[in-house]
PDB file of C-alpha atoms in Angstrom:
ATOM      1  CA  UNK G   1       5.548  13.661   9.022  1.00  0.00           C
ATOM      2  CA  UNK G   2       5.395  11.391   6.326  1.00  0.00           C
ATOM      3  CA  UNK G   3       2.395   8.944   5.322  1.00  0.00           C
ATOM      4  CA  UNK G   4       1.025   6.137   3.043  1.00  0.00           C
ATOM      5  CA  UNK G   5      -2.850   5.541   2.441  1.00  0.00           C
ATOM      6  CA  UNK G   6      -4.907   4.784   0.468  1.00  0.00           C
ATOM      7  CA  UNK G   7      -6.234   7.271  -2.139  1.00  0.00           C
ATOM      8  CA  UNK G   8      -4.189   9.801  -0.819  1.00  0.00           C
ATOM      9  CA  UNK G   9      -0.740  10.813  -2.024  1.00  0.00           C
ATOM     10  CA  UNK G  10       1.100  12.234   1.009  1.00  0.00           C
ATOM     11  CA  UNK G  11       0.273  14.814   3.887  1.00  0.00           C
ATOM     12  CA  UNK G  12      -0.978  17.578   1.584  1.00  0.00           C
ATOM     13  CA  UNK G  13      -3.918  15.707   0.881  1.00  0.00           C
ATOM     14  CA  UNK G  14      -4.300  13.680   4.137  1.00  0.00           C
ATOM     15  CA  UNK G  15      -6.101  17.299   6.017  1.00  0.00           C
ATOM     16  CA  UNK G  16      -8.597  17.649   3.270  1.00  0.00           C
ATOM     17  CA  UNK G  17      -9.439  13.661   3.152  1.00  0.00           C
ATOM     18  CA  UNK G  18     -10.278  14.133   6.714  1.00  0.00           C
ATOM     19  CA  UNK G  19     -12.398  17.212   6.489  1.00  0.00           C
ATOM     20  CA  UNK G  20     -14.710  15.824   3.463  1.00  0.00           C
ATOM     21  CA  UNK G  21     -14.632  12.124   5.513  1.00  0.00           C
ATOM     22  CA  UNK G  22     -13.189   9.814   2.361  1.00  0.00           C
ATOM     23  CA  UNK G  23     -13.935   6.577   2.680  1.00  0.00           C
ATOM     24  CA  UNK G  24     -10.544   4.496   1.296  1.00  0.00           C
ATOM     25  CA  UNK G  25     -11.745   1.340   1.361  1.00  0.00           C
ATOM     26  CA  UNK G  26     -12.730   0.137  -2.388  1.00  0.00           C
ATOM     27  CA  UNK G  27     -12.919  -2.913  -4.413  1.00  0.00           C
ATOM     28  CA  UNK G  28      -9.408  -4.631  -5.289  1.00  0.00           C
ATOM     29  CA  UNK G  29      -7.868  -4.097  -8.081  1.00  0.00           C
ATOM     30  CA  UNK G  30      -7.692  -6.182 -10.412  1.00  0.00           C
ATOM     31  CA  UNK G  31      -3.771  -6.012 -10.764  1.00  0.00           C
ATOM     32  CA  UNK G  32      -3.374  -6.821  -7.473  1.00  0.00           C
ATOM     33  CA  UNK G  33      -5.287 -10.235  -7.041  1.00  0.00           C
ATOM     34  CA  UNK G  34      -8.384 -11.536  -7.904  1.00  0.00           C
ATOM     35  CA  UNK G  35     -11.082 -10.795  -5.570  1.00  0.00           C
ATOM     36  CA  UNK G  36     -13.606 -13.438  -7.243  1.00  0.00           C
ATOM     37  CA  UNK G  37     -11.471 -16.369  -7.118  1.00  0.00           C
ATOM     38  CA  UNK G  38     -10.846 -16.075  -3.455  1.00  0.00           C
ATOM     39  CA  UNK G  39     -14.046 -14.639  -2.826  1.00  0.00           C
ATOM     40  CA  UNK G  40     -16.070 -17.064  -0.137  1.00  0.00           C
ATOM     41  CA  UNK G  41     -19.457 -15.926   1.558  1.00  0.00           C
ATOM     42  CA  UNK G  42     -18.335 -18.887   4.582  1.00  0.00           C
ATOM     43  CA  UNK G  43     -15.377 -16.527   7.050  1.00  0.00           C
ATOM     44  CA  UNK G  44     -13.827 -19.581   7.853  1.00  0.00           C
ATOM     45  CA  UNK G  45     -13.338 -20.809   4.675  1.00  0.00           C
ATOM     46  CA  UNK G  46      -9.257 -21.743   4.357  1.00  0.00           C
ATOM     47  CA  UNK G  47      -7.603 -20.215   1.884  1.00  0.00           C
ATOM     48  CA  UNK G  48     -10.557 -17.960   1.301  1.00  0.00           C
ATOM     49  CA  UNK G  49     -11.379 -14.437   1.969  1.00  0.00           C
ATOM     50  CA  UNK G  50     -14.951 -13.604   2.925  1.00  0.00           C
ATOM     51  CA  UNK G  51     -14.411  -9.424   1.823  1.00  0.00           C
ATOM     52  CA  UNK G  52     -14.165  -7.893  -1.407  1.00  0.00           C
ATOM     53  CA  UNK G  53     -12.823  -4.533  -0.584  1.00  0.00           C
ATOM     54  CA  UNK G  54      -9.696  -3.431   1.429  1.00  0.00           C
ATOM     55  CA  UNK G  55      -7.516  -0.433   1.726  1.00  0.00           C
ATOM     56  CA  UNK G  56      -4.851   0.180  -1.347  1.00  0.00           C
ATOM     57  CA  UNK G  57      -2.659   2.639  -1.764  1.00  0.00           C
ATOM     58  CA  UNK G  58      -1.817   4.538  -5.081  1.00  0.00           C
ATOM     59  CA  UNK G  59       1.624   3.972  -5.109  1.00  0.00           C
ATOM     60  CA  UNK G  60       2.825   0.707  -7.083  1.00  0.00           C
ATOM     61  CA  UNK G  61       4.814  -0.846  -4.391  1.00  0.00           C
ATOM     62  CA  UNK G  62       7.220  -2.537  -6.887  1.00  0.00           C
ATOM     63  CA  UNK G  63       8.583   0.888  -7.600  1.00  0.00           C
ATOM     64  CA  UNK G  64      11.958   1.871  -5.485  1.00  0.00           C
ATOM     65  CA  UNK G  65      14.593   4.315  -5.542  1.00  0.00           C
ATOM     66  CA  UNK G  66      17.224   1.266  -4.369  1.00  0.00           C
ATOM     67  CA  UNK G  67      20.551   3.103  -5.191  1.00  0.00           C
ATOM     68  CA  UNK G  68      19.225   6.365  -2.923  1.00  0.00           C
ATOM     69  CA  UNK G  69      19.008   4.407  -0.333  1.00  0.00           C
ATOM     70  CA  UNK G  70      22.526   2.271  -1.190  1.00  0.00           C
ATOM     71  CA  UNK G  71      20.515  -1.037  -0.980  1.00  0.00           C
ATOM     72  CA  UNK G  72      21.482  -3.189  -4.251  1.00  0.00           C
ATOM     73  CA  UNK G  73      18.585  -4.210  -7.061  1.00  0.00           C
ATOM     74  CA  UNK G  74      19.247  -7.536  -5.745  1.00  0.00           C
ATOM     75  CA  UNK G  75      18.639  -7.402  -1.966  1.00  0.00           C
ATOM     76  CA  UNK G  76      15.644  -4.772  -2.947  1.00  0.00           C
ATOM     77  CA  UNK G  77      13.772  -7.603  -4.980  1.00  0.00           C
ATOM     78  CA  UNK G  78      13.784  -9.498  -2.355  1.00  0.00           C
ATOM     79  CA  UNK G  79      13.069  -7.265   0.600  1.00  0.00           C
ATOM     80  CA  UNK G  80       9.378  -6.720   1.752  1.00  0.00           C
ATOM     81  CA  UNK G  81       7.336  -4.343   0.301  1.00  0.00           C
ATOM     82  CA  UNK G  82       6.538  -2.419   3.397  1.00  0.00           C
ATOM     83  CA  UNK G  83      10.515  -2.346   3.859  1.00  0.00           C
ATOM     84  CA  UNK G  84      10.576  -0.442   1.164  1.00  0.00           C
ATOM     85  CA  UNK G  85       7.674   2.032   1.309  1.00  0.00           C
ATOM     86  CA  UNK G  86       8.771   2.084   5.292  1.00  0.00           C
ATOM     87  CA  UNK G  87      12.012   3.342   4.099  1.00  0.00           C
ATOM     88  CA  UNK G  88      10.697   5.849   1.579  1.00  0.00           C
ATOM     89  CA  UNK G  89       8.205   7.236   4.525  1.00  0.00           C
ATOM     90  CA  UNK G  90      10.755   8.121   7.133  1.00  0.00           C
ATOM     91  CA  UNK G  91      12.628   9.949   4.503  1.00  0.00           C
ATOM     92  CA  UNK G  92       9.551  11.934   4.002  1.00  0.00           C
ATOM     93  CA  UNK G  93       9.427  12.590   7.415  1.00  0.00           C
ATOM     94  CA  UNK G  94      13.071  14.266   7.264  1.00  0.00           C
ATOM     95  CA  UNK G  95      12.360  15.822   4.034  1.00  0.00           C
ATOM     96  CA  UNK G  96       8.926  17.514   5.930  1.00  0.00           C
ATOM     97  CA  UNK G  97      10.459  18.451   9.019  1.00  0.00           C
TER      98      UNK G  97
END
């Protein structure tokens, strides 16, 4: 098994989030975007996002082992974040099993 959430840092710590019922969702960080400027109390609002909370996880997805997984710095700047943490999960997952 291998996992990504948020506020927890892999399956060690996924058993006792359960157990004590974390709640994951929390405001956005402010390196991410900001929450204010988007920020619209109307939910149809284009362009607009009517929450200021969501689900992050601690990891900074701009951080990637490219050259374990033979993928040039190039191509890895410009693949999709969730490539890349999708790639480092199912490695987990072999490491784990």
């Amino acid at each position: 098994m291998g996992c990504r959430f948020p506020k927890i840092d892999g399956i060690r710590q996924l058993g006792d989030a359960l157990r004590k019922g974390l709640n994951a969702i929390d405001v956005v960080p402010a390196d991410r975007w900001d929450a204010d400027r988007y920020y619209s109390e109307n939910e149809v609002s284009k362009g607009k996002s009517y929450v200021r909370r969501g689900g992050f996880i601690n990891q900074d997805p701009k951080t990637f082992d490219a050259g374990f997984f033979g993928i040039s710095p190039r191509e890895a700047e410009n693949m999709d974040p969730q490539q890349r943490l999708l790639l480092e999960v199912v490695w987990e997952a072999f490491e784990n099993s």
